[in-house]
Structures are given as C-alpha cells and as structure tokens.
Amino acid sequence: MADYTQPDVVSKRVRFFDGQFLEDQDFIDEQRFHLDRERRQSRLLRLTGVSEGLGLAAADEPFRVTVSAGMAVDALGRHLVLAAAAELPLGTGFANQQNVEVRLAYQESATDVGQSGDGGVGARRWEERPKVVVVAPNGTTAVAPAEAEPDLDGPTVLLGRITVADNGDIAVHGTTAELSSLSMTGGIGVGVAAGTGLDVGDFDHQDRHLTFRVAADDQHRSGIRFWAGATNQGFSVEYDGRSAAGRGLHVRTHESDADGTTRLFIGTDGHVGVGTADPRDTAGWGRVVDVVGTGSTRLSVRTANVDGRVAAHDGGVFGAPPGMVVGTATGSPLTLVTGQAARLSINAAGHVGIGTADLSGAFGWGRVVDVVGTGSTKLSVRTAKVDGWAMAHDAGMFGAPAGMIVGTGTASALTLVTNQAARLNINTAGQIGVGTVAVAGHQLAVRAEHRHLLLRREAGEVQPGRKLVFLELQQADTTPPTVSPTTLAIRFHHGGRYAYQLEVDPAGFHFRAADGEPRSIHAGQVTAQTVRIGDVVVGERELRILRKLADNELVCKLRNTYYDSYIWDSGQKRGDSPYRYALTWIPGQPVASHTKTFWQFEISDQ
C-alpha cells in the first residue's frame, strides 16, 4: 500500500529508464524528493511569513472578517497559497474580545476520487488548500473552509490581530502580521557576484539604490540595524515615521533594547539633532543644529595643531562659570570673522583685539583690549536710555579735537567711579562735580571731607624759568559788553555760617561777603607797593614813618605854616619851675643849637 508521509529528509529521487515497471510509490517518491528540496530551500532562506496579500478587513456585516488571496510560507517551508479571498463568520462568542489572532495553517486533502487499475476507487489528487483559523483569548475559534478542523497542531503564520466590539464591529490592528523575510548564511550579490555580505552593483554605469517602502502613517519605520554579539546590541540607521519618536532619520545605539537611543537625528524639515530627536526651534529658524548633552556638551572643530570648541557646561569649565563656553583648548587665538575679515580676536594670553588680530604690541600689560578702526573707532556701552561711548577720532567730533573721546551719545551724565563710588561727574550741561554730582549753576563743584584741592607741578617736570603752579580764571569774550561786566570770582562756603568770595575786576582784587560787602583780610605779613584805604593811597615812605612812630623812633620838626617858622627849645627855665620856654625859629636865622629844633614822638600803650 502506498505511503504518502513526507520524511524529514529525502535523499533519493526516481531514476527512469526504458521498459521500467513503475508503481504508485515510485511517483510518490518522485514528489517527495521535489517537495523536500522546495521546502528545505524556503525553510533555510527563512522565508517564513506572509509573502503576498493575505490582508485582513472587516466585512460589511458585523461579526465577519475577510482575508484576501495571497501566499505565505510556514516554518517547515511549506507554501500556503490561498487562491481566493475567504470570509469567516465569527459569531457572538467573539463579542468584546481584543487581540483576536487570525492565523493561516497548512492543510492538504485527497480529492478527485476515481477508479483504480485493480477495479477499486481512489483519490487522484492532493489539494493543498490552507485553512484560516481565528482564535479569541476566551478560546472561541472560527475556521474557513467551514469543513476544516479549527485545531492548530503544527506551525502557522500570523496574519494579524483584530478587536471585536459588542455589536460585532471589527477593528484590524495595522502592524501585527508576520511578514516573510530572507536569510542566508553567505553573501548576496545584486548585479555582482556575492561576497561575504550584501553587494549591490559592480561599478557599472547606472544608478542603484537600496529602497525601503513603508506606509506613510504614524506607526511604521524602516532602516538598517547593525548588531554585535547579540540581537538589539549595536547600532541602527532608520527612518521613523512615529511622531512620538520624532519623525525623521535616526542614528541609534542599542544596549539590549530594540528601540535604542537616538544619537543623531535629521528631521523631515532638515533640522539636525545630536543627542536629541527634537531639535528645538521655537523661533522659526530656517535651519537648526541642536546638540544636547547631560551636564556638559562640546562641539569640537580641530586640526593637528588647533582644537576649537563650542561648549555648554552646567558646572563651568576652564575657569568659566556655568553657561556657554567658546574658545580653544590649545594655545591658539579665538577669532570672529565676517566678510572674510577678522573682527574680534582673543589670543592665548587673553588679550582682545577688535578690528585687529595683531596683539603683539601688548607691552607686558596683564590684559589688553585693542579696538582698531580706520579714521574713527567707537566702543559703545548702551541701555535703552543711555548710550555710552569710548572713541578715537582722527579729525575730532562733537566739538572735541582729534584724539580720544569718552562720553555719552544721549542726554546722560558721564561719571568716573572707583571702588564703587562716584569720583567725577559731568552732567549734560557740561558742569563738573568732583566727589559729588555736578551742581546746576556751578561749572565746577568739588566735595571734600578731610581732603583739599591740590595743584602741583614737580620741579623736575618743567622748563627752566617756568616753575609756576597756578589757577587761571579767564573771561575769553573780548567783544563789547551788552550786560554788566563779568566779575571773575572764587567763592568760599562754610555751610550756613559764612560765605565769602575773592573777586577780580579791572580795579583789582576784592574780598567780599555774600551780600557784596567788603570783608577783612587777616595775614601774618602783606607785601605790596601801596595800600589804599578809601580814597587814600599809602606808599612805602608813609609806612616807614608809621613804623618809626610805632617804635618811638620818629624825629620831626614842628612847623607853623602861617609864619613859616619852627618851634624850638630855648633851654631857659621859667623861674624855679621845671618848665622851659619854647621859642620859634625862622629858617635862615641863627639858632643856638640846630638840634634844638628836632622833636621826637613817643607812643604810649596807655
């Protein structure tokens, strides 16, 4: 009796020759051999899964699912060909069931019964018609064709999963089908002899591509994976269509996880992320490269001699505080360039050049900032209201001569500060305050506590004959006056106790009080040619006479202007009294003694 069982291995095939007597087993063995080779190849190439068609869909009526025609290969290499679409009634036993599996299983049956040669009957064909089996989690099953057994006693191919609602509506899960694949222990060659891997093309003159096609939805991805040592261990390059993962091209590393960690990402908008699949673009930039790290991130641009870095550091690095760090890790300058010209350069010593990269003239300074322009250079320090400038101008500007200019471009004061205290202030009217803010109405206001204003010229720093220290007050207007002549003055204030001023006009110096009244001058010694008191001018001769008078050394003659005669001592006593007679003497007449005409003034302190 014929044996139709397919052995695990068929090593013999029928050898035909003329006049050979053949039995049914010979033809069965011939089929066995070819089935063995066909299934063995499919199995070894690992074509297991759906090769074509076999899609799931909900039928028009509730509790019914359809499977389209197609082909699959099971784990034994058997071809499961569903020649026509099948529709399966599920029944109410599937109501409210999730993850219901739809599987395709190999099935063969003897058909086409006919008369045999010995007068009996027998099936003349084997029909390989797979069955579709639906299995719910609660154990409910359905099968097509209806006469097939729902048992799954061998390898099957998963066509997908569905969910059945209470009312019989069916939802198909989109990505659950087991799809056919190809596996080889050696290489594969496309357009070229196979090597040790996948080789495509032989340097021929045509375009070649390795193409992956997936549905344009929010569920699928495609790419290439590189495993080392174990599955899910290594790298992958894939397009991920899932918005939650970041729709775009991902380069991932895998540490025993299938999804992996994205290291490099290129979005469909062209933005690039390093360490992130979400390049941050909150401002609508045309192109974004977003480099993200944990705690610290560094972008290096290097040659053999220069190590340039752009970094962000949560804890700070190289003496810089936490934040953005741009510079070099070698003894190389950092230079900012626009229009192929150096605009700002920082050398290895920390010197800064703006408009120049030549900082060789640092002259030993601890830190140099060199700002260079052509004809004029301006350094601005600004807020919304204040525009501060430090400038150099070859021709001068704002009324200043050529040279260095420091000030403001707005109606703001300029203040010099040391030790966080204002030392000199110039207000918008040009008035100056030293140790205080400028005082309106006063061109120069100096505030002193225990200090004073010192004008000093060192002896060794002047030309011979010009060793002078002076304060000069000048009225430069020489046009005829249209108002009262201006008086130059120095004022002395002592709170509310007194206020004096030293004035100068064509008549000379005047010491006055705040009300204009003259004030006293106190001095240990005054050197002058004359002294004027009221309308009286006293010169050196008069002061010498007063000096002798004060010293009781003044000797004089007493002249009677009416008789033009002088009084003299006669030397004769009046009787016994201590008094003597005083006589007059006319010049030109003889007198007993000329000295008798001189008299001495005596000043008493009483």
XYZ file of C-alpha atoms in Angstrom:
606
model
C 0.000 0.000 0.000
C 1.295 3.454 -0.937
C 2.960 5.631 1.791
C 2.283 9.359 1.365
C 4.122 10.515 4.501
C 6.750 13.182 3.778
C 10.021 12.203 5.500
C 12.272 14.777 7.182
C 14.999 14.078 4.649
C 14.617 12.621 1.141
C 17.958 11.580 -0.286
C 16.743 9.593 -3.311
C 14.949 10.557 -6.465
C 13.470 8.191 -9.053
C 15.754 7.127 -11.908
C 13.713 6.484 -15.027
C 14.733 4.132 -17.883
C 13.014 2.487 -20.859
C 10.944 -0.589 -20.115
C 10.879 0.243 -16.388
C 7.855 -1.103 -14.453
C 6.510 1.749 -12.274
C 4.257 1.540 -9.246
C 2.350 4.276 -7.435
C 5.078 4.527 -4.783
C 7.601 5.466 -7.452
C 5.564 8.529 -8.405
C 5.001 9.382 -4.710
C 8.773 9.204 -4.082
C 9.385 11.482 -7.056
C 7.071 14.103 -5.495
C 8.657 13.588 -2.081
C 12.086 14.473 -3.440
C 10.971 17.709 -5.092
C 8.849 18.737 -2.093
C 11.829 18.129 0.186
C 14.089 20.360 -1.895
C 11.461 23.086 -2.322
C 10.510 23.216 1.335
C 14.113 22.864 2.504
C 15.146 25.937 0.477
C 12.231 28.004 1.725
C 12.980 26.946 5.278
C 16.691 27.633 5.101
C 16.164 31.005 3.424
C 13.789 31.768 6.276
C 11.016 32.903 4.033
C 8.563 32.220 6.854
C 5.654 34.666 6.892
C 3.295 36.426 4.524
C 4.870 36.790 1.093
C 1.949 38.331 -0.749
C -1.603 39.506 0.016
C -3.497 37.850 2.903
C -4.710 41.211 4.201
C -7.405 41.432 6.902
C -10.510 43.585 6.653
C -13.875 43.905 8.343
C -16.742 42.585 6.204
C -19.855 44.599 5.507
C -21.821 42.617 8.090
C -20.997 42.516 11.820
C -19.021 39.602 13.274
C -17.458 38.811 9.901
C -13.826 39.218 8.763
C -12.309 38.713 5.311
C -8.853 37.514 4.266
C -7.637 38.445 0.800
C -5.965 35.954 -1.515
C -2.211 35.573 -1.149
C 0.681 33.373 -0.188
C 2.729 32.600 2.918
C 5.450 30.172 3.965
C 5.374 28.319 7.283
C 8.317 27.296 9.458
C 8.616 23.943 7.652
C 8.996 25.683 4.293
C 5.533 24.679 3.116
C 3.826 27.090 0.744
C 0.415 28.273 1.960
C -1.410 29.561 -1.102
C -4.894 30.995 -0.557
C -6.241 31.082 -4.111
C -9.354 33.169 -3.337
C -10.459 35.535 -0.608
C -12.093 33.917 2.394
C -14.813 35.320 4.636
C -15.225 33.985 8.145
C -18.367 34.333 10.264
C -17.204 34.754 13.885
C -20.374 34.564 15.897
C -21.289 36.344 19.104
C -18.703 34.360 21.063
C -16.100 36.857 19.801
C -18.024 39.893 21.152
C -15.926 42.297 23.239
C -12.687 40.402 22.510
C -9.336 42.121 21.960
C -6.128 40.772 20.391
C -8.026 38.135 18.481
C -5.473 36.275 16.314
C -6.074 35.333 12.690
C -3.709 32.539 11.526
C -3.060 30.608 8.331
C -2.222 26.858 8.628
C -1.090 24.227 6.141
C -3.761 21.714 5.125
C -3.802 19.003 2.449
C -6.615 16.690 1.485
C -7.091 13.863 -1.041
C -9.523 14.827 -3.796
C -10.778 13.826 -7.217
C -11.842 10.220 -6.450
C -11.714 7.879 -9.455
C -11.450 4.209 -10.466
C -8.187 2.498 -9.832
C -6.480 -0.068 -12.068
C -7.447 -3.016 -9.886
C -11.084 -2.160 -10.163
C -11.234 -0.150 -6.949
C -11.518 3.630 -6.347
C -9.057 6.149 -5.016
C -8.315 9.927 -4.794
C -6.347 11.071 -7.770
C -5.118 14.481 -6.400
C -3.703 16.192 -3.302
C -5.229 19.624 -2.700
C -3.000 21.971 -0.673
C -5.558 24.483 0.486
C -4.612 26.258 3.717
C -7.177 26.941 6.379
C -7.790 30.268 8.143
C -8.270 29.918 11.891
C -9.457 32.738 14.177
C -8.690 32.304 17.893
C -10.030 34.628 20.613
C -8.417 34.995 24.075
C -11.511 33.359 25.588
C -10.853 30.221 23.489
C -13.571 30.812 20.867
C -12.496 29.730 17.378
C -13.697 30.045 13.810
C -12.291 28.380 10.685
C -12.540 28.544 6.911
C -13.266 26.498 4.963
C -16.088 25.558 7.297
C -15.410 21.815 6.998
C -11.843 22.178 8.243
C -10.861 21.428 11.787
C -10.035 24.534 13.903
C -7.149 22.741 15.584
C -3.662 24.253 15.249
C -1.410 21.211 15.574
C 1.553 22.484 13.526
C 3.386 25.650 12.551
C 1.184 28.565 11.427
C 1.623 32.083 10.050
C 0.092 35.036 11.931
C -1.959 37.169 9.539
C -2.802 39.795 12.130
C -4.914 40.676 15.145
C -8.352 42.181 15.404
C -10.657 43.615 18.031
C -14.346 42.683 18.043
C -16.800 45.045 19.694
C -20.029 44.064 21.473
C -22.025 44.967 18.369
C -19.763 42.938 16.092
C -17.768 45.835 14.619
C -14.239 44.744 13.800
C -11.039 46.816 14.025
C -7.862 45.460 12.413
C -4.515 46.075 14.146
C -2.247 47.507 11.468
C 1.250 46.157 12.216
C 0.829 42.689 13.676
C 1.148 40.434 10.586
C 4.133 38.073 10.440
C 5.802 39.013 7.158
C 8.081 36.843 5.052
C 11.818 37.546 5.198
C 15.016 36.316 3.569
C 18.021 34.878 5.398
C 21.296 33.482 4.061
C 24.427 32.287 5.803
C 26.586 33.588 2.960
C 26.616 36.780 0.924
C 24.110 38.173 -1.540
C 25.092 39.844 -4.782
C 22.822 42.140 -6.772
C 24.311 42.817 -10.190
C 27.595 41.346 -8.968
C 28.954 38.070 -7.613
C 28.073 37.602 -3.955
C 30.726 38.401 -1.403
C 30.574 37.961 2.335
C 27.648 40.319 2.752
C 25.211 42.264 0.614
C 26.896 43.539 -2.553
C 24.976 45.742 -4.979
C 26.406 46.633 -8.380
C 29.812 46.123 -9.970
C 30.891 49.728 -10.605
C 28.721 49.731 -13.682
C 27.361 52.923 -15.242
C 23.904 53.013 -13.708
C 22.165 54.235 -10.566
C 21.444 51.714 -7.832
C 19.509 52.157 -4.617
C 18.536 50.081 -1.641
C 14.907 51.067 -1.146
C 12.631 50.567 1.856
C 8.933 51.242 1.399
C 6.520 51.610 4.318
C 3.108 53.154 4.757
C 3.059 56.908 5.308
C 1.356 56.759 8.686
C 2.260 57.303 12.329
C 3.153 53.676 13.030
C 5.935 52.334 10.830
C 9.690 52.666 10.466
C 12.346 51.220 8.175
C 16.118 51.080 8.146
C 19.271 49.071 8.731
C 20.435 47.559 12.003
C 23.967 46.552 12.953
C 24.066 44.014 15.799
C 27.292 42.942 17.532
C 27.360 39.896 19.806
C 23.615 39.724 20.351
C 20.305 40.917 18.995
C 19.488 44.545 19.916
C 23.144 45.192 20.729
C 24.829 47.748 18.451
C 23.649 50.464 16.063
C 20.790 51.227 13.709
C 20.020 53.753 10.974
C 16.340 54.068 10.251
C 13.538 56.326 9.190
C 10.969 56.507 11.982
C 7.506 57.607 10.941
C 6.197 57.753 14.511
C 5.625 61.329 15.640
C 6.126 60.361 19.277
C 9.674 59.195 18.490
C 10.374 62.136 16.179
C 9.531 61.714 12.522
C 12.794 61.607 10.583
C 16.105 59.779 10.167
C 17.572 58.331 13.374
C 21.046 57.002 14.087
C 20.622 54.989 17.286
C 22.698 52.962 19.703
C 21.223 49.847 21.278
C 22.093 48.318 24.631
C 19.855 45.230 24.541
C 16.843 47.391 23.686
C 15.056 47.256 20.351
C 14.085 50.959 20.261
C 17.574 52.163 21.200
C 18.714 55.706 21.975
C 18.838 58.373 19.269
C 22.330 59.864 18.881
C 21.870 61.719 15.577
C 18.558 62.902 14.118
C 17.600 64.630 10.878
C 14.003 65.788 10.788
C 11.811 65.996 7.716
C 12.231 69.795 7.953
C 16.021 69.461 7.676
C 16.730 70.334 11.321
C 19.502 68.251 12.906
C 19.663 66.993 16.462
C 22.732 65.484 18.133
C 21.707 63.687 21.307
C 18.062 64.613 20.740
C 15.245 63.703 18.355
C 13.564 67.059 18.965
C 15.770 69.872 17.595
C 14.493 72.936 19.416
C 13.101 75.523 17.015
C 10.793 77.833 18.944
C 11.718 80.890 16.864
C 11.119 79.507 13.365
C 14.767 79.272 12.256
C 15.450 78.257 8.664
C 17.902 75.553 9.796
C 18.690 74.258 13.294
C 21.511 72.060 14.579
C 20.727 71.237 18.219
C 23.452 69.480 20.246
C 22.197 68.183 23.611
C 24.124 66.509 26.428
C 23.707 65.817 30.127
C 25.610 68.273 32.317
C 28.051 69.249 29.578
C 28.071 69.332 25.773
C 31.003 70.074 23.482
C 31.318 70.626 19.735
C 34.944 70.345 18.539
C 36.466 71.725 15.327
C 40.078 70.557 15.102
C 43.235 70.356 13.047
C 46.537 68.772 14.018
C 47.515 71.977 15.884
C 44.256 73.745 16.738
C 41.478 72.407 18.973
C 38.462 74.720 18.679
C 35.452 74.149 20.923
C 31.885 75.334 21.382
C 30.577 74.069 24.700
C 27.772 74.336 27.252
C 28.604 73.329 30.819
C 26.293 73.187 33.831
C 29.181 73.435 36.293
C 31.605 75.662 34.391
C 34.983 74.707 32.921
C 38.447 76.270 32.309
C 37.671 78.917 34.917
C 34.477 79.952 33.120
C 31.184 79.980 35.088
C 28.300 77.655 34.178
C 26.948 78.538 30.747
C 28.139 78.828 27.166
C 31.885 78.430 26.526
C 33.528 79.205 23.158
C 37.268 79.012 22.570
C 40.324 76.844 22.036
C 41.899 74.098 24.117
C 45.294 74.796 22.536
C 47.486 77.899 22.615
C 45.627 79.275 19.607
C 43.702 82.536 19.335
C 39.926 82.710 19.003
C 38.879 84.991 16.151
C 35.429 86.069 14.971
C 35.241 86.763 11.234
C 32.681 88.431 8.950
C 33.120 89.030 5.240
C 36.358 87.020 5.383
C 37.908 89.637 7.679
C 38.920 89.286 11.336
C 36.602 91.363 13.536
C 37.401 90.175 17.081
C 40.392 88.137 18.236
C 41.411 86.777 21.660
C 44.937 85.416 21.860
C 46.347 82.780 24.194
C 47.332 85.453 26.767
C 43.728 86.680 26.959
C 44.407 89.926 25.071
C 41.482 91.071 22.923
C 41.640 92.748 19.537
C 38.606 94.302 17.840
C 39.271 95.131 14.216
C 42.736 93.605 14.507
C 44.249 90.195 15.156
C 47.742 91.606 15.795
C 48.163 91.832 19.553
C 51.962 91.708 19.511
C 52.130 95.224 20.994
C 50.733 94.266 24.414
C 53.938 95.731 26.006
C 53.742 93.443 29.009
C 50.273 94.532 30.125
C 48.378 91.958 32.174
C 45.339 92.331 29.909
C 44.871 94.330 26.703
C 41.731 95.208 24.717
C 42.775 96.806 21.425
C 39.992 98.359 19.311
C 41.162 99.459 15.848
C 39.268 101.320 13.151
C 40.028 103.483 10.113
C 39.766 107.193 10.836
C 37.395 106.701 13.743
C 36.668 103.950 16.266
C 33.818 103.791 18.757
C 33.183 101.426 21.675
C 29.535 101.609 22.800
C 28.029 100.542 26.135
C 24.278 101.004 25.934
C 20.917 100.529 27.579
C 17.518 101.551 26.277
C 18.123 105.089 27.606
C 21.890 105.533 27.927
C 24.415 105.346 25.069
C 27.967 105.437 26.459
C 30.930 105.846 24.086
C 34.702 105.488 24.229
C 36.131 106.749 20.927
C 39.205 107.651 18.988
C 38.763 110.091 16.083
C 41.417 111.310 13.672
C 39.510 114.519 12.858
C 37.598 115.114 16.097
C 33.859 115.378 16.592
C 31.187 116.866 18.896
C 33.444 119.914 19.215
C 36.285 117.810 20.578
C 39.645 117.904 18.806
C 41.222 114.879 17.144
C 42.143 112.268 19.737
C 40.485 110.208 22.454
C 36.845 110.985 23.263
C 34.873 109.497 26.170
C 31.260 110.391 26.828
C 27.615 109.746 26.024
C 25.603 109.965 22.844
C 22.396 110.591 24.800
C 21.340 113.252 27.315
C 23.054 111.281 30.076
C 25.781 112.204 32.529
C 29.334 110.825 32.427
C 30.672 109.616 35.774
C 34.061 108.208 36.732
C 33.869 105.655 39.547
C 36.469 103.969 41.780
C 35.719 101.421 44.491
C 32.006 101.619 43.624
C 31.890 105.349 44.423
C 31.380 108.292 42.046
C 34.549 110.398 41.830
C 33.949 112.780 38.923
C 30.654 113.635 37.274
C 29.929 115.670 34.135
C 26.262 116.466 33.564
C 24.537 117.112 30.234
C 25.198 120.875 30.574
C 28.941 120.228 30.829
C 29.069 121.116 34.521
C 31.569 119.108 36.580
C 31.340 117.618 40.036
C 34.393 116.175 41.820
C 33.404 113.891 44.680
C 29.792 114.922 44.062
C 27.323 115.160 41.237
C 27.569 118.307 39.155
C 25.650 121.209 40.744
C 23.410 123.262 38.475
C 24.648 126.831 38.135
C 28.245 125.886 39.008
C 30.688 124.890 36.314
C 32.902 123.034 38.848
C 31.707 121.627 42.171
C 34.250 119.909 44.435
C 33.182 117.955 47.510
C 35.852 117.492 50.204
C 35.695 115.817 53.591
C 39.188 115.991 55.063
C 40.913 116.416 51.709
C 41.665 119.507 49.622
C 42.159 120.532 46.022
C 45.859 120.347 45.142
C 47.567 121.970 42.144
C 51.049 120.502 41.963
C 53.894 120.768 39.485
C 57.019 118.768 40.134
C 60.256 120.738 39.954
C 61.892 118.322 37.547
C 58.986 118.347 35.085
C 59.065 121.993 33.912
C 61.241 124.109 31.707
C 63.777 126.391 33.398
C 62.250 129.675 34.436
C 58.681 128.339 34.360
C 58.376 126.732 37.781
C 54.889 128.048 38.440
C 51.839 126.472 39.995
C 48.748 128.458 39.212
C 44.964 128.538 38.889
C 43.848 130.692 35.986
C 40.362 132.218 35.655
C 39.815 133.712 32.201
C 36.937 135.543 30.517
C 37.734 134.939 26.848
C 34.946 137.139 25.409
C 36.573 140.400 24.191
C 33.516 141.851 22.412
C 31.912 144.992 23.836
C 29.753 144.038 26.810
C 25.984 144.031 26.352
C 25.423 143.406 30.044
C 27.275 144.389 33.184
C 30.969 143.410 33.065
C 31.560 139.894 34.287
C 33.446 139.567 37.550
C 35.701 136.550 37.992
C 35.414 135.147 41.468
C 36.336 132.311 43.774
C 33.693 131.613 46.426
C 34.191 130.087 49.882
C 31.197 128.459 51.570
C 31.011 127.002 55.067
C 27.519 125.626 55.342
C 25.150 128.307 56.653
C 27.816 130.004 58.796
C 29.539 132.221 56.246
C 30.119 132.664 52.521
C 32.987 134.775 51.168
C 34.351 135.340 47.705
C 37.519 136.643 46.100
C 36.601 138.826 43.106
C 38.716 140.237 40.310
C 37.810 143.230 38.132
C 39.814 145.991 36.407
C 40.218 147.744 39.753
C 41.932 144.731 41.349
C 41.116 142.030 43.958
C 38.115 142.355 46.276
C 37.307 140.271 49.361
C 33.560 140.389 49.934
C 30.796 138.643 51.823
C 27.868 137.010 50.037
C 25.953 140.316 50.241
C 28.757 142.120 48.383
C 30.093 143.986 51.429
C 33.897 144.094 51.800
C 35.399 141.745 54.369
C 38.567 141.823 56.425
C 41.869 140.292 55.367
C 43.943 138.599 58.053
C 47.568 137.814 57.293
C 50.860 137.460 59.097
C 52.559 139.628 56.509
C 51.415 141.513 53.413
C 53.904 142.623 50.740
C 52.676 145.440 48.496
C 53.861 148.690 46.858
C 50.926 150.760 48.144
C 47.891 150.350 50.356
C 44.643 152.108 49.544
C 42.200 152.871 52.339
C 39.116 154.572 50.949
C 40.498 157.280 48.656
C 43.852 157.415 50.435
C 46.848 155.619 48.971
C 49.661 154.878 51.404
C 53.081 154.060 49.973
C 56.384 152.711 51.284
C 57.571 156.154 52.662
C 54.439 156.708 54.686
C 54.545 153.212 56.106
C 58.207 153.738 57.155
C 57.181 156.882 59.120
C 54.370 154.956 60.793
C 56.825 152.166 61.626
C 59.232 154.682 63.344
C 56.306 156.296 65.115
C 55.233 152.941 66.463
C 58.826 152.235 67.574
C 59.206 155.713 69.234
C 61.950 156.475 66.789
C 60.192 159.174 64.790
C 62.036 162.543 64.958
C 60.389 165.567 63.350
C 60.254 169.367 63.152
C 57.104 171.256 64.147
C 56.400 173.933 61.551
C 53.964 176.802 61.802
C 52.695 177.086 58.309
C 51.241 180.566 58.855
C 54.520 182.197 59.982
C 56.642 179.665 58.228
C 58.559 179.090 61.440
C 59.606 176.090 63.535
C 59.299 175.621 67.279
C 62.486 175.052 69.237
C 63.556 174.545 72.840
C 65.276 177.685 74.230
C 66.869 175.842 77.124
C 65.803 178.627 79.582
C 63.719 177.724 82.612
C 60.823 179.729 83.848
C 61.837 180.739 87.324
C 62.111 177.813 89.608
C 59.567 175.660 87.666
C 60.597 172.519 85.690
C 59.291 174.096 82.520
C 61.354 175.747 79.832
C 60.496 178.290 77.226
C 59.780 177.140 73.644
C 60.608 179.684 71.002
C 60.114 179.905 67.261
C 62.774 179.979 64.701
C 62.622 181.290 61.221
C 64.610 179.315 58.734
C 67.749 181.181 57.667
C 68.190 182.832 61.093
C 70.878 181.773 63.565
C 69.852 179.458 66.363
C 71.774 178.428 69.439
C 71.663 174.758 68.507
C 70.172 173.206 65.391
C 69.262 170.049 67.262
C 67.015 172.051 69.495
C 64.568 172.285 66.581
C 64.001 168.445 66.374
C 61.313 166.761 68.370
C 60.618 163.011 68.899
C 57.150 161.470 69.056
C 56.547 158.934 71.784
C 53.634 156.471 71.635
C 52.231 155.185 74.911
C 50.387 151.891 75.166
C 48.085 153.503 77.741
